[in-house]
mmCIF file of C-alpha atoms and ligand atoms in Angstrom:
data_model
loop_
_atom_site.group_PDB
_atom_site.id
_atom_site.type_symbol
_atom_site.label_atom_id
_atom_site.label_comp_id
_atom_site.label_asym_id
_atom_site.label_seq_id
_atom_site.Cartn_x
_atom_site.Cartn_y
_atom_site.Cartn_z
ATOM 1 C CA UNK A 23 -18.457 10.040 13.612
ATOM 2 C CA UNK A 24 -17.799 11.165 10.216
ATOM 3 C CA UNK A 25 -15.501 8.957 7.516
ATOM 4 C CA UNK A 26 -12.169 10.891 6.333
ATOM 5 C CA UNK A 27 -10.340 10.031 3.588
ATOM 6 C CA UNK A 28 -6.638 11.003 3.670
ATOM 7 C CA UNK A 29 -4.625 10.467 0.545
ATOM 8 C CA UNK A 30 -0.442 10.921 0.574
ATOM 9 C CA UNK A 31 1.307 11.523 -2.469
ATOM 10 C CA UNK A 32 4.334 12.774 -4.219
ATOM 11 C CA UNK A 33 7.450 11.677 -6.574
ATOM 12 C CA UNK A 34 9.170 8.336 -6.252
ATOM 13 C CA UNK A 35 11.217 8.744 -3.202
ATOM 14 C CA UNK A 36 9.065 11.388 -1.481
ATOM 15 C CA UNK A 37 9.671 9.569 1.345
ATOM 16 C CA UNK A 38 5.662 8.664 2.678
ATOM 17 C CA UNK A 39 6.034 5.511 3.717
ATOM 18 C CA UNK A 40 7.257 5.658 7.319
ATOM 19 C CA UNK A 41 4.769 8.940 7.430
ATOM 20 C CA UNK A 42 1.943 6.743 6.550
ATOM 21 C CA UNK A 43 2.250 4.347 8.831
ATOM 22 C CA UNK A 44 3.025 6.754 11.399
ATOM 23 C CA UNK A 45 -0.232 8.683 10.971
ATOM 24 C CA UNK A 46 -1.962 5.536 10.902
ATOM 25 C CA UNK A 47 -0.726 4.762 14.061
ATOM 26 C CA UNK A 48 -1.083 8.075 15.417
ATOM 27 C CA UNK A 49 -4.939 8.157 14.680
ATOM 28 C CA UNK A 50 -5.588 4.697 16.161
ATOM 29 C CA UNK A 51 -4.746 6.014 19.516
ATOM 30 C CA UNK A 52 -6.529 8.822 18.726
ATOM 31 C CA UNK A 53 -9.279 6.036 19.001
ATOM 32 C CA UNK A 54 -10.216 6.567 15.103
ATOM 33 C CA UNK A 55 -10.668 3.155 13.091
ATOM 34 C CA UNK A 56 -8.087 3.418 10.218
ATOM 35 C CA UNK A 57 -7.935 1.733 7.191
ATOM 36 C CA UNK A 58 -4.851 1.790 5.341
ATOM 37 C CA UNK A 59 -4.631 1.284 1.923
ATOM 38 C CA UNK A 60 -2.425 1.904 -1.431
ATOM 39 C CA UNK A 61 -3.022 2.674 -5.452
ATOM 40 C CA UNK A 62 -2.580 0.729 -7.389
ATOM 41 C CA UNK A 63 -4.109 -1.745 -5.271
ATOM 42 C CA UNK A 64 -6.350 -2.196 -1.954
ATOM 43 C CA UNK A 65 -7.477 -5.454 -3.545
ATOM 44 C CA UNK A 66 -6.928 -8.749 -5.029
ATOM 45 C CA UNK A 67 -8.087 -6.961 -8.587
ATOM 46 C CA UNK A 68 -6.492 -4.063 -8.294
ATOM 47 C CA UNK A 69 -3.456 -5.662 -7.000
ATOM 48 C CA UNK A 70 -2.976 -7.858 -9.934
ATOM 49 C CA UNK A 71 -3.535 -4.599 -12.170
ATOM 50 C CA UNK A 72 -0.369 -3.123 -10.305
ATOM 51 C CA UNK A 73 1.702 -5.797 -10.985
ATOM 52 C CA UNK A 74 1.077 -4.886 -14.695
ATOM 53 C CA UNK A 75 1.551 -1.061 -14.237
ATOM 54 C CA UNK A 76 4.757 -1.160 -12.906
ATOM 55 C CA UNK A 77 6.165 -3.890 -15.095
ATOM 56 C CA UNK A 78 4.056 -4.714 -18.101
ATOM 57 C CA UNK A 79 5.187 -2.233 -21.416
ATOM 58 C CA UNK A 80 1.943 -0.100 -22.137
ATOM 59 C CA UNK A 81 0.952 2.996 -23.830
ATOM 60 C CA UNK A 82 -0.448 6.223 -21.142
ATOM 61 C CA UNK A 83 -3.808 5.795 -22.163
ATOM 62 C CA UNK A 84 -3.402 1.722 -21.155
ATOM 63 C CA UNK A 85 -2.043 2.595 -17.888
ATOM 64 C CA UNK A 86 -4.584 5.430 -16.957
ATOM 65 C CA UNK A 87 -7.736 2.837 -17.988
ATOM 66 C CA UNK A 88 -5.981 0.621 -15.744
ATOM 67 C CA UNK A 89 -5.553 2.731 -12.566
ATOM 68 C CA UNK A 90 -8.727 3.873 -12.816
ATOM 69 C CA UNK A 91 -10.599 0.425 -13.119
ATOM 70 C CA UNK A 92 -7.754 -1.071 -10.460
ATOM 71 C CA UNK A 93 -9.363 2.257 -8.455
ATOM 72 C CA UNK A 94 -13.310 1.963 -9.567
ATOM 73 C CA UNK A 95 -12.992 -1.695 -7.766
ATOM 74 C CA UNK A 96 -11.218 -0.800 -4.451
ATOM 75 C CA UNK A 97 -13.731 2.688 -3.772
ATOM 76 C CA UNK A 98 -16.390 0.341 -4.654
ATOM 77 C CA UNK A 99 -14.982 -2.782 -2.023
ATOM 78 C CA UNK A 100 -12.736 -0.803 0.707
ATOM 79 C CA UNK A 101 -12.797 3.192 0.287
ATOM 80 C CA UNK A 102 -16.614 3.772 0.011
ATOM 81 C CA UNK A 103 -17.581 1.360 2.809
ATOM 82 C CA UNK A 104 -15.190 2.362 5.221
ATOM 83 C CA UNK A 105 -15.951 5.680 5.054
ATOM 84 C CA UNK A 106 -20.164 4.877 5.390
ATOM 85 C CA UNK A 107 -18.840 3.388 8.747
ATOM 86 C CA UNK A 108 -17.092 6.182 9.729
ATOM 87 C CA UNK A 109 -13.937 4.908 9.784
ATOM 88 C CA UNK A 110 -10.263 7.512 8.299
ATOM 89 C CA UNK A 111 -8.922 6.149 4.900
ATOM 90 C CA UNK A 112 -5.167 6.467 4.346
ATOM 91 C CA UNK A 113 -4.224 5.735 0.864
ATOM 92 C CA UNK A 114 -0.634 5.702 -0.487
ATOM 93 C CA UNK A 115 -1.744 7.532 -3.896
ATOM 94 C CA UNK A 116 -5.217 8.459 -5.574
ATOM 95 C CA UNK A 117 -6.510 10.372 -8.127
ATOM 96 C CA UNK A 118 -4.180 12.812 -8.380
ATOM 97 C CA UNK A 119 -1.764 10.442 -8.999
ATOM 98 C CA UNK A 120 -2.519 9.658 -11.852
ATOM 99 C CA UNK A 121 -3.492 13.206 -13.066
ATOM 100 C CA UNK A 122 0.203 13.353 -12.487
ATOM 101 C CA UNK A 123 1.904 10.201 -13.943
ATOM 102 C CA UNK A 124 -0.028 9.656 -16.539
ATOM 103 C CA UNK A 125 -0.923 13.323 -17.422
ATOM 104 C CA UNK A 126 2.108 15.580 -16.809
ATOM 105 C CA UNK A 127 4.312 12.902 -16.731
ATOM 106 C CA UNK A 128 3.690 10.999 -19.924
ATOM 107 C CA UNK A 129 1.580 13.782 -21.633
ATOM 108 C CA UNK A 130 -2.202 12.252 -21.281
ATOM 109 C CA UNK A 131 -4.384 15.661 -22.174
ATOM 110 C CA UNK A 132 -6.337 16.474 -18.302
ATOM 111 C CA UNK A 133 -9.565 17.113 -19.820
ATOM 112 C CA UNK A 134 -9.226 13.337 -21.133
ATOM 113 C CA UNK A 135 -8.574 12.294 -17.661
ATOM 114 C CA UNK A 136 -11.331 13.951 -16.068
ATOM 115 C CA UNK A 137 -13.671 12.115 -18.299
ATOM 116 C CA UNK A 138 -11.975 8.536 -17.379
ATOM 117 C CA UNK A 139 -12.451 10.046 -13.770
ATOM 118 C CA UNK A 140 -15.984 10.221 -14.093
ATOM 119 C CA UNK A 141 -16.738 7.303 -16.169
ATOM 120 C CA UNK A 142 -14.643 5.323 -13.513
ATOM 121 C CA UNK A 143 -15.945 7.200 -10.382
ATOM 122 C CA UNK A 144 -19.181 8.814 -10.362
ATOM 123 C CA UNK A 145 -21.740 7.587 -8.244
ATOM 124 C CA UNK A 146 -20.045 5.359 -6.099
ATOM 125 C CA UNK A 147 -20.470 5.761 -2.351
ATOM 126 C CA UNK A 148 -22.756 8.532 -0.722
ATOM 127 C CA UNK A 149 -22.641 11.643 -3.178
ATOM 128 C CA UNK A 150 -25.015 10.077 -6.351
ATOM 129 C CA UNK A 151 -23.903 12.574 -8.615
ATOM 130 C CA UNK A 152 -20.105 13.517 -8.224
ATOM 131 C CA UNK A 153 -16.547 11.646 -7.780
ATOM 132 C CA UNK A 154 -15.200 10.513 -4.710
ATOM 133 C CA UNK A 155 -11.885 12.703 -3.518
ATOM 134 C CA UNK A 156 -9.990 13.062 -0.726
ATOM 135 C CA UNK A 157 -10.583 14.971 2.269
ATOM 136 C CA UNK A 158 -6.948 15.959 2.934
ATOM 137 C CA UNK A 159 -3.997 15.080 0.395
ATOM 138 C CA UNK A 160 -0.441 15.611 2.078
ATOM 139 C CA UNK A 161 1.531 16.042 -1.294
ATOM 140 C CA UNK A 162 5.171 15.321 -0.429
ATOM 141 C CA UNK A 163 7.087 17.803 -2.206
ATOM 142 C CA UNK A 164 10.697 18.092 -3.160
ATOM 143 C CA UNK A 165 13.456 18.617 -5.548
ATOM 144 C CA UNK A 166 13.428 16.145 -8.055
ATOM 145 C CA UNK A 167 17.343 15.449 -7.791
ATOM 146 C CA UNK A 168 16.588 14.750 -3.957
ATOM 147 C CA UNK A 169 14.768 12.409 -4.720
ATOM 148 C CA UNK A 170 16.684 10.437 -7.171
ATOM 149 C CA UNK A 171 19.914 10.410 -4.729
ATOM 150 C CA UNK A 172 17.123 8.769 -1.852
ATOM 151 C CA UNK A 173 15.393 6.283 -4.495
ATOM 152 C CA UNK A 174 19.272 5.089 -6.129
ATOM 153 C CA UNK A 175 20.356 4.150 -2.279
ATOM 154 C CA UNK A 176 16.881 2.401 -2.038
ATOM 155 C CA UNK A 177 16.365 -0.198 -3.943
ATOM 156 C CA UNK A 178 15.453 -1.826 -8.011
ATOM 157 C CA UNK A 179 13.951 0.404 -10.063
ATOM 158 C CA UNK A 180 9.748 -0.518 -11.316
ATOM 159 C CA UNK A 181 8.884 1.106 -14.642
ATOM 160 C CA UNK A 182 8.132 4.483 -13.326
ATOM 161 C CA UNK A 183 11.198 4.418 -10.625
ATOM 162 C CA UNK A 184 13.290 3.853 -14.245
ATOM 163 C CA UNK A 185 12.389 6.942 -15.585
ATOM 164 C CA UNK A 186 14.809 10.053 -15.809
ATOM 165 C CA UNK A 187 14.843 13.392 -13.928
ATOM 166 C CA UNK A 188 12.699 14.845 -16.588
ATOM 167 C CA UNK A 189 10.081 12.490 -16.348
ATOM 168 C CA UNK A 190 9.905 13.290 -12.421
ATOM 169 C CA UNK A 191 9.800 17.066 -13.053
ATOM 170 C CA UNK A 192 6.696 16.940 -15.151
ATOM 171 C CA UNK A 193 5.501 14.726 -12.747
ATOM 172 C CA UNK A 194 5.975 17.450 -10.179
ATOM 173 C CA UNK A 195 4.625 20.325 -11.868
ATOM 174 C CA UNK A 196 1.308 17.801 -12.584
ATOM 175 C CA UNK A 197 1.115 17.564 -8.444
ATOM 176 C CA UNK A 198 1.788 21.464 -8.173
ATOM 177 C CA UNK A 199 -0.944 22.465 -10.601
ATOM 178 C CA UNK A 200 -3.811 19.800 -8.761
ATOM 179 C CA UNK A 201 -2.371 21.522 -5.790
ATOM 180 C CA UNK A 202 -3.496 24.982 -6.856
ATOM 181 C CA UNK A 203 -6.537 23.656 -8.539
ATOM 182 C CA UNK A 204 -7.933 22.591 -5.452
ATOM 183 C CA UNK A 205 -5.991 24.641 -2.747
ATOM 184 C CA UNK A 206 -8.347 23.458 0.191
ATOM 185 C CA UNK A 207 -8.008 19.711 -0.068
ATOM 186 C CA UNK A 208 -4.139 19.965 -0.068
ATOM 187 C CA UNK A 209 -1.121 20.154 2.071
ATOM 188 C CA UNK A 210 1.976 20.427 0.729
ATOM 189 C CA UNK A 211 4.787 18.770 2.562
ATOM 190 C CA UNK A 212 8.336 20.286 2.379
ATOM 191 C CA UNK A 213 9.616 16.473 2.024
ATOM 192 C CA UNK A 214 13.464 18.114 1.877
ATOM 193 C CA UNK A 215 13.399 18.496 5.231
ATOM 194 C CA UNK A 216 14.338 15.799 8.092
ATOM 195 C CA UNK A 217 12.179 13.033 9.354
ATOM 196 C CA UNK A 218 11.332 14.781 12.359
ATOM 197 C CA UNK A 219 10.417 17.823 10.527
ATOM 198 C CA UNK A 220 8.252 16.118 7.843
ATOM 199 C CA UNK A 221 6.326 14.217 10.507
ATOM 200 C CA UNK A 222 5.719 17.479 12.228
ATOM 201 C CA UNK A 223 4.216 19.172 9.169
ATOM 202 C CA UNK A 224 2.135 16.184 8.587
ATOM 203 C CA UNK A 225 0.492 15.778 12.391
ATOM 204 C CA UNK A 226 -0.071 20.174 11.977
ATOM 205 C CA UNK A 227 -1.964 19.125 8.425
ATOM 206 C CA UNK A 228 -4.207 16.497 9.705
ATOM 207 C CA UNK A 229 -4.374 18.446 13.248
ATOM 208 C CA UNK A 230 -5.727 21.655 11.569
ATOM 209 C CA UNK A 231 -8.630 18.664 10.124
ATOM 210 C CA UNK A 232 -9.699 18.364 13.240
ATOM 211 C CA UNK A 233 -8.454 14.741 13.502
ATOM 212 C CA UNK A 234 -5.198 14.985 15.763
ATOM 213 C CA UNK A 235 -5.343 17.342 18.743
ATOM 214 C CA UNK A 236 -1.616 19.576 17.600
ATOM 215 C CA UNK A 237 0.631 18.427 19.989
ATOM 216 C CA UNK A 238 -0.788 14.516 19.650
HETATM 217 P P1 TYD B 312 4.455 3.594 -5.167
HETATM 218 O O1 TYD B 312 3.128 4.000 -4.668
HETATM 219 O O2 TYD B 312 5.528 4.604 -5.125
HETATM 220 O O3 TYD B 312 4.816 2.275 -4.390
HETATM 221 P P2 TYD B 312 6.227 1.743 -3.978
HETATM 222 O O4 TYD B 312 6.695 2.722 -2.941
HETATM 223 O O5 TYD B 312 5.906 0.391 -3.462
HETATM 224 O O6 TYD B 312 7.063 1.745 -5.235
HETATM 225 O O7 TYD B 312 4.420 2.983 -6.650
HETATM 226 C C1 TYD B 312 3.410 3.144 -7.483
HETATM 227 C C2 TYD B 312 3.912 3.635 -8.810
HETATM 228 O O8 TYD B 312 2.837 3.716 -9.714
HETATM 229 C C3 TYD B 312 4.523 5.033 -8.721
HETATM 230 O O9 TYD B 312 5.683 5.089 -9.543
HETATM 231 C C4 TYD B 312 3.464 5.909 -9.312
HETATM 232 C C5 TYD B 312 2.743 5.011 -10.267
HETATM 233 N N1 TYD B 312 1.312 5.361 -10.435
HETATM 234 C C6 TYD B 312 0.876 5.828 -11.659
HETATM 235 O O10 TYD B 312 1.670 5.985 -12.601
HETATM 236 N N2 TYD B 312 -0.460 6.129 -11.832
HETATM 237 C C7 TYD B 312 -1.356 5.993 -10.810
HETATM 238 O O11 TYD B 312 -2.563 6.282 -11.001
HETATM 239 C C8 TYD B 312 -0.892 5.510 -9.545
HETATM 240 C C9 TYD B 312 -1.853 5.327 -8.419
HETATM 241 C C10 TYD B 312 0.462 5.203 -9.413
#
């Protein structure tokens, strides 16, 4: 059996959480080891690097070198390895997060990014010569004011949470344009719609993968 790496992302309150651990769940009785991870994070490192990037004062360029050495360390310990085994990776955020964030969102040129990307990146796990990416990226897409209503009800506010409407559209537009960059490895997820709804566009995304038989 193959390794499959699954990355979810979108806006603060995009709503993934209870569609992470759902799919998680949903592929374990599918009889698929899962691993189940989040950026920043998956371990001790990294986590210590996300306490900084959500509530440390920093500069773009600070927080991208961070998330990508808090990310260099957990492709090289968890990611990399799980997938040699052949087991499904779910992480909450990758890459493209922070082609998003840190890029759209607080203006970091791409072309700056991809170079961070492949300093950070290249060469770990099986392919030598390229960066590791996800197999299938459910970005969780909706109106930024949506979102905003669900994250005010939520709960305190980390750095990014903070940030205004404007912030969150640029952040958006960053996911869109990955999105049509690389059209294959994406799914976008009409996150407006109900939990039921979402959940079913999620199971049809990783179903049409070959991982979940449709109706699972
Ligand atoms: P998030 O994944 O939304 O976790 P929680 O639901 O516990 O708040 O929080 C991570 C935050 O970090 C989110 O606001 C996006 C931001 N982030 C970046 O700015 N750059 C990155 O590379 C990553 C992975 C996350």
């Amino acid at each position: 059996m193959h390794g499959f790496f699954i990355s979810f992302e979108g806006i603060d309150g995009a709503g993934k959480s209870s569609h992470i651990e759902a799919l998680a769940q949903a592929l374990r009785a599918a009889g698929r080891n899962v691993v189940l991870t989040r950026e920043p994070g998956g371990t001790a490192l990294a986590e210590q690097v996300r306490q900084l990037l959500l509530h440390q004062a920093m500069d773009a360029t600070t927080e991208a070198l961070l998330a990508f050495a808090a990310r260099r360390d957990h492709v090289r310990q968890v990611i990399a390895p799980a997938l040699a085994r052949g087991d499904v990776v779910i992480s909450d955020r990758f890459t493209d997060a922070t082609f998003a964030y840190q890029g759209s969102g607080r203006g970091m040129d791409w072309n700056t990014l991809l170079e961070i990307e492949r300093l950070a990146l290249a060469g770990i796990g099986e392919k030598a010569d390229s960066v590791l990416k996800p197999d299938l990226t459910l970005w969780f897409d909706l109106p930024v004011q949506v979102a905003a209503r669900r994250l005010a009800a939520a709960r305190t506010p980390d750095r990014f949470e903070a940030l205004d409407e404007g912030f969150f559209a640029a952040v958006s537009a960053g996911y869109a344009q990955r999105c049509a960059q690389d059209g294959a490895r994406f799914a976008r997820i009409d996150a407006a719609q109900g939990l039921d709804a979402v959940w079913q566009q999620v199971q049809q995304a990783v179903a049409a993968r070959g991982l979940l038989q449709p109706d699972a």
